[in-house]
Coordinates of C-alpha atoms (C1' of nucleotides) in Angstrom, one line a residue:
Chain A
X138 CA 149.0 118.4 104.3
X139 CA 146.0 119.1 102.7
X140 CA 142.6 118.7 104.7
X141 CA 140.8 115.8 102.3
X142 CA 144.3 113.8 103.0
X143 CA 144.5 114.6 106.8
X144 CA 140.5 113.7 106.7
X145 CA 141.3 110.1 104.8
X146 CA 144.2 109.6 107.0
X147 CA 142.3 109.9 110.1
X148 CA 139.7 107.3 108.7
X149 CA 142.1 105.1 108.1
X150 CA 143.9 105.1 111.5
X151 CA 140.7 105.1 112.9
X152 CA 139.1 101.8 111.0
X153 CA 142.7 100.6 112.2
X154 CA 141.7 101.1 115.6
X155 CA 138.5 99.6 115.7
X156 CA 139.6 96.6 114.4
X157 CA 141.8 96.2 116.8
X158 CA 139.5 96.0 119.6
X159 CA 136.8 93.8 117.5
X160 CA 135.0 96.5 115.7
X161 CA 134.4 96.3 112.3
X162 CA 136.5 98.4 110.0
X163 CA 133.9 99.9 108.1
X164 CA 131.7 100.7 110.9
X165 CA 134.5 102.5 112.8
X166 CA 135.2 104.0 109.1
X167 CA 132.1 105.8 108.8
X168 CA 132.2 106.7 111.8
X169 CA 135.4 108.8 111.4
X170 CA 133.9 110.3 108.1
X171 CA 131.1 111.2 109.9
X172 CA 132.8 112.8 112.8
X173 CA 135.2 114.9 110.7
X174 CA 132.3 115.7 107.9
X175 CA 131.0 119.1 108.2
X176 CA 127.7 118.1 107.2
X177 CA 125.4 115.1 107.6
X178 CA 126.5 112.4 104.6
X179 CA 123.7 110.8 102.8
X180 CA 124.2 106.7 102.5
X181 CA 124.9 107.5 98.9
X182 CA 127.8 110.4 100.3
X183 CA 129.2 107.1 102.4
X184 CA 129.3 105.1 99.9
X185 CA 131.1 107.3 97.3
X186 CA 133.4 108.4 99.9
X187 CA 134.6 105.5 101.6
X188 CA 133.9 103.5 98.3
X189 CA 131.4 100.4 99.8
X190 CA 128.2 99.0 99.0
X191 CA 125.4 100.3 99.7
X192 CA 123.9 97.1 102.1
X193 CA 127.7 97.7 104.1
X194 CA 126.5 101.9 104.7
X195 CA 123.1 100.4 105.6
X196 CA 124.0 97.8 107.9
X197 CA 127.2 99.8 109.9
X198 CA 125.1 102.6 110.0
X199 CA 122.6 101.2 111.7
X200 CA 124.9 99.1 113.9
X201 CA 126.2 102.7 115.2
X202 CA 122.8 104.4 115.6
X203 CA 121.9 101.4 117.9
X204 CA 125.4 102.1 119.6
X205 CA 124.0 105.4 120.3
X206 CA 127.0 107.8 118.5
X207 CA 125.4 108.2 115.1
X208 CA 122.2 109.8 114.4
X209 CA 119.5 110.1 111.7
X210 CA 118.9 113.3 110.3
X211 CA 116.5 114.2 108.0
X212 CA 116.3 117.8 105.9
X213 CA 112.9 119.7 104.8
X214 CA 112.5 118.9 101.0
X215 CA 114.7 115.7 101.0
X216 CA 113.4 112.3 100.8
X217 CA 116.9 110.7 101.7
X218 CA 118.0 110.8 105.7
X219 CA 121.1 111.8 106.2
X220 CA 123.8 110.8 109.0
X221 CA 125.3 112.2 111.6
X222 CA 128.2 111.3 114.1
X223 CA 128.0 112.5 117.8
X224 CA 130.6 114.5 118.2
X225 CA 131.1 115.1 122.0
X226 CA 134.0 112.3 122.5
X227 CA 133.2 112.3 126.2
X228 CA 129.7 111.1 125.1
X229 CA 130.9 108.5 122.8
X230 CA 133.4 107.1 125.0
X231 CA 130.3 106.5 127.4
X232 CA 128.2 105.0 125.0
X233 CA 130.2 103.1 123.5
X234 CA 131.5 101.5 127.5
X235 CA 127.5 101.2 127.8
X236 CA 127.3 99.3 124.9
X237 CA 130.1 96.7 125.5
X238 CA 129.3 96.5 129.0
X239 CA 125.9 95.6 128.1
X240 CA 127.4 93.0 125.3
X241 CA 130.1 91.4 126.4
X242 CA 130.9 92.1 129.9
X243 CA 127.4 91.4 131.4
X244 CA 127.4 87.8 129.2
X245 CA 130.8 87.0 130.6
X246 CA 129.9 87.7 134.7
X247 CA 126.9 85.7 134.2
X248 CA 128.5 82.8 133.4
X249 CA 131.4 83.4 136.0
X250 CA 129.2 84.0 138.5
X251 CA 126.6 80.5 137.6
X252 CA 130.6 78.9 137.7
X253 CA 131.3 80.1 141.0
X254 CA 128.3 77.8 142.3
X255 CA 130.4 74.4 141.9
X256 CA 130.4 72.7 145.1
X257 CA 134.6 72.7 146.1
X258 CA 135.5 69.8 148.6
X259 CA 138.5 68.9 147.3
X260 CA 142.2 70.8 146.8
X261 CA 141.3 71.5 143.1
X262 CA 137.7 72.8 143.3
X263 CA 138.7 75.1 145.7
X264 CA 141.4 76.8 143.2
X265 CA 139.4 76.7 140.8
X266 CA 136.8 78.7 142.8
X267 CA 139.0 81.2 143.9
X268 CA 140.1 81.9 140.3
X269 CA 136.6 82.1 139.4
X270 CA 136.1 83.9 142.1
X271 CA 138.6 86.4 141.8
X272 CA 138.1 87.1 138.5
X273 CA 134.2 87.9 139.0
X274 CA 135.2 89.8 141.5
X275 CA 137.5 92.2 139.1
X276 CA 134.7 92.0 136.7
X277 CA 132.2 93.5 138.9
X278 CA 134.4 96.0 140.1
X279 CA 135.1 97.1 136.4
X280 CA 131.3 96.7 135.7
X281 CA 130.8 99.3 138.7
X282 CA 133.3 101.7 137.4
X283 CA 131.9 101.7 134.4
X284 CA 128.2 102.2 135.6
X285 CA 129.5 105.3 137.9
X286 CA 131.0 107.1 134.9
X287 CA 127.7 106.6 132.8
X288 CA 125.7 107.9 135.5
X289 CA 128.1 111.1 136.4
X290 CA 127.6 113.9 135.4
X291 CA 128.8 114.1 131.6
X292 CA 131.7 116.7 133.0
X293 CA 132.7 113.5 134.7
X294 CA 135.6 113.5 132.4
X295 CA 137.2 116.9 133.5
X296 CA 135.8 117.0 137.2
X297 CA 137.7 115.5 140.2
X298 CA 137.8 111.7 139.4
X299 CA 139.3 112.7 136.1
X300 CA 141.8 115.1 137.6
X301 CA 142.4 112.7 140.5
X302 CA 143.2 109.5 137.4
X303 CA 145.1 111.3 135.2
X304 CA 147.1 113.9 137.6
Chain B
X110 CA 128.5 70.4 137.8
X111 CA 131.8 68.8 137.5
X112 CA 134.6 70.2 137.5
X113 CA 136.0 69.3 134.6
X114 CA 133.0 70.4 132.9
X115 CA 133.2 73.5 135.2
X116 CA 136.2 74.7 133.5
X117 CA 135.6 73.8 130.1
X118 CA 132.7 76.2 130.2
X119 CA 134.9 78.7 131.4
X120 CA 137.5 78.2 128.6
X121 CA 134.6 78.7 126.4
X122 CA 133.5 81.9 127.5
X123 CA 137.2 83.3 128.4
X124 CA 137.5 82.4 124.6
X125 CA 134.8 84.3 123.2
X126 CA 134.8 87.0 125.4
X127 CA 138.4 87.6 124.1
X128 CA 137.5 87.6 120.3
X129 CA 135.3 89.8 121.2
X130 CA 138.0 92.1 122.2
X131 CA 139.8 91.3 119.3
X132 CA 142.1 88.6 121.0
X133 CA 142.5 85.5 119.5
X134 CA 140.0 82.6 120.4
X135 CA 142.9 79.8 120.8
X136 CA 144.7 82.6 122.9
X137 CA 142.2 83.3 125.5
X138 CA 141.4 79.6 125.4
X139 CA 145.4 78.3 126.0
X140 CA 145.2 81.5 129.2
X141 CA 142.0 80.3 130.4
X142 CA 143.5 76.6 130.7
X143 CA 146.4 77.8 132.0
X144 CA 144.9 79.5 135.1
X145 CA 142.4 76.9 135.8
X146 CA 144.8 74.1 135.4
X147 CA 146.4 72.9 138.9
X148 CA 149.8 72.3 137.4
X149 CA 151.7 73.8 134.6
X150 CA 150.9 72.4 131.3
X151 CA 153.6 70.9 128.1
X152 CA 152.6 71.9 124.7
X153 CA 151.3 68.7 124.4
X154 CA 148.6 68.6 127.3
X155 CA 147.3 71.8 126.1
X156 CA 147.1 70.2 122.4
X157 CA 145.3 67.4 124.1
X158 CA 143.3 69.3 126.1
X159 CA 142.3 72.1 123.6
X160 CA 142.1 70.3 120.6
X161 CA 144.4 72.4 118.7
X162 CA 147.9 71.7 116.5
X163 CA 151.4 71.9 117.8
X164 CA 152.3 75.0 115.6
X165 CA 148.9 77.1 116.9
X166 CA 150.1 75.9 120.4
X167 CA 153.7 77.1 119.7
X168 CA 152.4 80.8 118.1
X169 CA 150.0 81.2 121.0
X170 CA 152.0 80.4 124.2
X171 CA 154.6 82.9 122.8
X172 CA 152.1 85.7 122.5
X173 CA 151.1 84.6 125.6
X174 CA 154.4 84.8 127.1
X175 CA 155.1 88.2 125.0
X176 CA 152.2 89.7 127.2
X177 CA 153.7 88.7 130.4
X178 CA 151.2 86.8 131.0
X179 CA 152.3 83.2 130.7
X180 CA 155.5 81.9 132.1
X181 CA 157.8 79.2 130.9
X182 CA 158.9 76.4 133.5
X183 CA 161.2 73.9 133.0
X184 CA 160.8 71.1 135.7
X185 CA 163.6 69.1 137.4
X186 CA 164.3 66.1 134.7
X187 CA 162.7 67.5 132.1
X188 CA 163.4 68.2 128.7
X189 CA 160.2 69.9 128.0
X190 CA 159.1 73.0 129.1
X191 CA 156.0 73.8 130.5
X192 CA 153.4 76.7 130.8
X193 CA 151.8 78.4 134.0
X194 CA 149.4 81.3 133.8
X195 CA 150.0 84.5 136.0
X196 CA 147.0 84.3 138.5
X197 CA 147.4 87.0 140.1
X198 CA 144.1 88.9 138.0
X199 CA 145.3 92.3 139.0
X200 CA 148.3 91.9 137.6
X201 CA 146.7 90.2 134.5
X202 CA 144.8 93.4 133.9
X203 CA 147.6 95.6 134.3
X204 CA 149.8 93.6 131.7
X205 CA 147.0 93.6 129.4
X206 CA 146.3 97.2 129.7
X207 CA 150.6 98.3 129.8
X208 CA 150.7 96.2 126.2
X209 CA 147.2 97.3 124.5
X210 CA 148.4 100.9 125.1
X211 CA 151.8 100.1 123.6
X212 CA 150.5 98.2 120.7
X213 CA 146.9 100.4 119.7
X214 CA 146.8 103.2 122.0
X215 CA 150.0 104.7 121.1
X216 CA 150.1 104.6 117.5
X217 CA 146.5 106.3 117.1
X218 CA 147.9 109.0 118.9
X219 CA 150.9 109.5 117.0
X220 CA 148.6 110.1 114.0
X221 CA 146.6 112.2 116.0
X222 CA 149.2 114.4 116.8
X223 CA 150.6 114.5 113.5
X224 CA 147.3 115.3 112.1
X225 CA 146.6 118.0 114.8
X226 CA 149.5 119.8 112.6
X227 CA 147.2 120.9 109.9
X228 CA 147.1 124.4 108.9
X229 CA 143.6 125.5 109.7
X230 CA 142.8 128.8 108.0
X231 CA 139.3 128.2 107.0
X232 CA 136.6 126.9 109.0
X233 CA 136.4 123.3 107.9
X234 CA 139.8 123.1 108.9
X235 CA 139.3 124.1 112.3
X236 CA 136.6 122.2 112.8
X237 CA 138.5 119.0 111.3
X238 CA 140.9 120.4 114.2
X239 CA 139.0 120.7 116.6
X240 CA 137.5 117.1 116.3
X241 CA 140.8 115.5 116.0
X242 CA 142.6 117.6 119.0
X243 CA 139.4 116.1 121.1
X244 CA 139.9 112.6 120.4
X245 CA 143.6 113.1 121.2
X246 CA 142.7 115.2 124.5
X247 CA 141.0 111.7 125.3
X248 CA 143.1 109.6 124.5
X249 CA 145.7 111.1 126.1
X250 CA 144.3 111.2 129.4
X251 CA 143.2 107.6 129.1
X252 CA 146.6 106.7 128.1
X253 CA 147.6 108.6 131.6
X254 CA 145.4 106.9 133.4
X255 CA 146.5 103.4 132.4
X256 CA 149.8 104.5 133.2
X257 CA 149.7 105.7 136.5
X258 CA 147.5 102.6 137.4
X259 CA 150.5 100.5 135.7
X260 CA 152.9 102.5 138.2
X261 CA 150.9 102.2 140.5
X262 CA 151.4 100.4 144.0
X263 CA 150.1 96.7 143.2
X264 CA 147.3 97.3 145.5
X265 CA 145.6 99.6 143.6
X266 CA 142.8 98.3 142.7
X267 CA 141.9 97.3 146.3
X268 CA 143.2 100.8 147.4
X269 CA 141.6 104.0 147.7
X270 CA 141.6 104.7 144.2
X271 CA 139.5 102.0 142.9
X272 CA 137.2 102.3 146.6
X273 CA 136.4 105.7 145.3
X274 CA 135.6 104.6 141.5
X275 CA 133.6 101.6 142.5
X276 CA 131.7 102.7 145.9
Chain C
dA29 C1' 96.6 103.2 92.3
dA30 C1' 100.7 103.8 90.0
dT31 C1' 105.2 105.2 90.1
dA32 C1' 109.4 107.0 91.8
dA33 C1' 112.7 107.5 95.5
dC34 C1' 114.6 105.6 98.8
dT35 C1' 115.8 101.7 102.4
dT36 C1' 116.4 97.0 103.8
dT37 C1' 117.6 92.2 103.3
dC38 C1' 120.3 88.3 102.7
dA39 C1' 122.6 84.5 99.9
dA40 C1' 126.6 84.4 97.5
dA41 C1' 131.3 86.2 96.8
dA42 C1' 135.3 88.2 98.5
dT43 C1' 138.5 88.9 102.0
dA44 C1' 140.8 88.3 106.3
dT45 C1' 142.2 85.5 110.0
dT46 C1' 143.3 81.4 112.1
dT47 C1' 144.9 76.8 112.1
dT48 C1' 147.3 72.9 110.5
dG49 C1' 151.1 69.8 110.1
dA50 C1' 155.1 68.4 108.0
dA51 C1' 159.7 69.9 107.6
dA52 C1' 163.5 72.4 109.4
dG53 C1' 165.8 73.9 113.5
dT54 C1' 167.6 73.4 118.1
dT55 C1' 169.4 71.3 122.3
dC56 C1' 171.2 67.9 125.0
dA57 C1' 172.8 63.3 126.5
dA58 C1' 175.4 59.6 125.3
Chain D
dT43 C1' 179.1 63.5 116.5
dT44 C1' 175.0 61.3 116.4
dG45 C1' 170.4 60.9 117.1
dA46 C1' 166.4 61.4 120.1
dA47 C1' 163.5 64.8 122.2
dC48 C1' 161.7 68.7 121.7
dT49 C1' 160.5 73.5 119.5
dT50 C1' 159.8 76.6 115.7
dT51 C1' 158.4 78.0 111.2
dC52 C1' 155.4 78.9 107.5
dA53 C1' 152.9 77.8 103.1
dA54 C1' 148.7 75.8 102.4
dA55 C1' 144.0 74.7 104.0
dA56 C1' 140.3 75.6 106.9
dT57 C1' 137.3 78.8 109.0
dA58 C1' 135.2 83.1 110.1
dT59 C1' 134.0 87.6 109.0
dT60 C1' 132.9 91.1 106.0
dT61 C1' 131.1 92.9 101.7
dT62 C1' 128.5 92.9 97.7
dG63 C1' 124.5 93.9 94.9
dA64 C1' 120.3 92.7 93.1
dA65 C1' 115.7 91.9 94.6
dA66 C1' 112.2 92.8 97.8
dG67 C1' 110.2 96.1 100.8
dT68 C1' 108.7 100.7 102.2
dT69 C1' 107.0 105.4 101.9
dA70 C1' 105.9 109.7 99.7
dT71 C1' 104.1 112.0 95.7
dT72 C1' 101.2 112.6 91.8

DNA sequence: AATAACTTTCAAAATATTTTGAAAGTTCAA
DNA sequence: TTGAACTTTCAAAATATTTTGAAAGTTATT
């Protein structure tokens, strides 16, 4: 297999991927062709490569740079910026929990948790408390985990937790 | 707040939370019914209740039911059959987790692993290689993780385990 | 200050996903 | 069997999301 094909087949399992768990294609596109490019990618490079429109490279880009795994780059004598992916995967997988933590799971217990307020006399209140309940409860436990691995050490991955999870 | 009202926001946010995650919105909606719903439901409750057509009912309960997530009862005298969500949460996750991995996890690392095949003579190549072994380094512990927590005794998230990841 | 090089915006168009509902299928009781 | 009660299917319609591209905005250079 030749490397340009491995390359476009990586992008395309990738952009898969990310849809998959509600990220948009493209973004999780040029995110692979940034991670496997040797050097940074102009928004013009993006575009030719992964064959989009211009306002789709700005927009995704920028999506990722505020997800913390792409950078900016610039170069002496270019006016263009060029991009870059972070390529520590230990570091994106952290950033990008941070992220939707922050997003989604954060909304989601604040609600649970305003819902867990109903007064509960009766048979039915009370269940429906204790799902509530329950389920804020596994939230904030996953919202803790989460939390802990951002703030380990970034060798969190290979240290003792890791070895401990994965055997 | 009533209940009622109570538990219509909760199908709300269940719902959008999911989409979020790329599940689908009537999905999480019919589960978050389900499990704050006293007794089990007939396809045509949850129409009612929901707002939704028999045929998006009929899809969604099955995918439902395909995640191990929803049973099917059939009550005494009945032709119809009903729906009951699992409300054990634990076990929710863990079903969740046992059929993402089967469904997203595992095929991205088939291609990884196929792709990890690549001749790498010159540098780009190794680098590609490097990247791409990485990702699949990952995402093979991850998909370790969630299986020893799927084997693991049904207490485990109350257990030692999840003590020492959440404090 | 004018121009060129580049970036950003956003309404409209394209695409993808979800939902509908009527028709076909199934099951069961009489 | 028949037909009533219920479930399933799936093409078409509705909806939601993503993408485009041209115009407006910005910044650096002359």
């Amino acid at each position: 297999m030749e490397l340009q094909e491995a390359k476009n087949e990586f992008i395309q399992a990738w952009g898969t991927f990310g849809s998959e768990w509600g990220i948009n294609r493209t973004m999780a596109q040029i995110h692979a062709l940034l991670l496997v490019s040797a050097e940074s990618l102009s928004t013009e490079d993006i575009m030719e490569q992964l064959d989009v429109s211009r306002g789709n490279v700005n927009m995704n880009t920028r999506e990722l740079i505020a997800w913390g795994i792409v950078y900016r780059v610039t170069k002496k004598g270019e006016r263009r910026e060029f991009f870059e992916a972070e390529k520590d995967i230990y570091k994106v997988a952290i950033k990008i929990m941070k992220e939707r933590r922050k997003r989604e799971l954060g909304p989601v217990l604040e609600t649970l948790n305003e819902l867990k307020q109903i007064k509960s006399s009766d048979k039915e209140s009370k269940e429906f408390k204790r799902v509530i309940s329950d389920i804020s409860a596994f939230g904030e436990s996953t919202d803790k985990m989460i939390e802990r691995m951002i703030k380990a050490d970034e060798n969190w991955f290979t240290g003792s937790l890791m070895r401990f999870l994965t055997k």
